[in-house]
């Protein structure tokens, strides 16, 4: 089967890491008999330099016409002084809204190979884990195309005050909740709605919608938590969480917090999903438009130096195969290959010396890490 993937390498280390993910995708394609056709698109700072706009109209159009989008990172100090609507970050917001990818899945899992990188003490971890293990595995489902990021904003005419607005419709809340329930159904069947319902009217609407939707998922336990408490619980007892569903802004903040718990932001992928497109069926399954990107930023200080960790982007490619194309075996092959690569001792600088009891770490650069994953891919079975 042939699939089209839009590549948006972006700025900084974006091109370094996207290139490695493409190598891995091609190897998976060879092994499982798929063809991935790529279209490379400009967005972010590089698009500002080339066209004057962070998200040129033809980038969005071309991205929409593909089956899925793989993005590296956007932004950098060079463009930081530009006005808000011209900053590279606008490209991200424009892609999210334009592609309609409203559910942002941000997994945060403590990998056994990187246990020592976790800043939380072992006894704190075990205390909150349902089986008393020193680990956690949670998924933040962040609403991505509404709320404070897209609400009305502005300044008063005298410039003395400014405002941003949190607006959510029942439809927006319901669809992201359902995305959370679908995820929880294939995980540990727990879903926690995180909000600020003791203060915000929009949060009270979230609870109202959740109370209506929850009974449709009787085997999933639904709980509610205020966001301030959740921020605390994440460092106090992360093992209690399975799926967290929350608004755009709260999800932005909590996902950064969760990522640092894993001790390896260079390892974390993310997926932003819209609805399955029933007019685009491949392999008997409707394709779901998705935007896939590593959680980390563009790290301009190490761009082009062959030091960036490509694993988050490679793992994002795995999510792309799973969620957009329904290619579960292929996704697992990549995930297993990454684990095997870590087991074999390969580390980029950012995750070096963090392997539990590992004496023979092989510190490698971006390209060599990509190659190590390709080698591992040949060895894994699914
Ligand atoms: C993220 C980032 C973006 C966001 C920025 C770069 C606009 O922090 O993806 O979490 O706030 O959504
Ligand atoms: Mg963020």
mmCIF file of C-alpha atoms and ligand atoms in Angstrom, residues 106 142 252 255-256, ligand 2:
data_model
loop_
_atom_site.group_PDB
_atom_site.id
_atom_site.type_symbol
_atom_site.label_atom_id
_atom_site.label_comp_id
_atom_site.label_asym_id
_atom_site.label_seq_id
_atom_site.Cartn_x
_atom_site.Cartn_y
_atom_site.Cartn_z
ATOM 1 C CA UNK A 106 1.448 12.990 24.882
ATOM 2 C CA UNK A 142 -4.569 17.637 25.488
ATOM 3 C CA UNK A 252 0.583 22.360 27.576
ATOM 4 C CA UNK A 255 2.809 17.730 29.594
ATOM 5 C CA UNK A 256 6.042 19.652 30.135
HETATM 6 MG MG1 LIG B 2 4.426 23.161 25.439
#
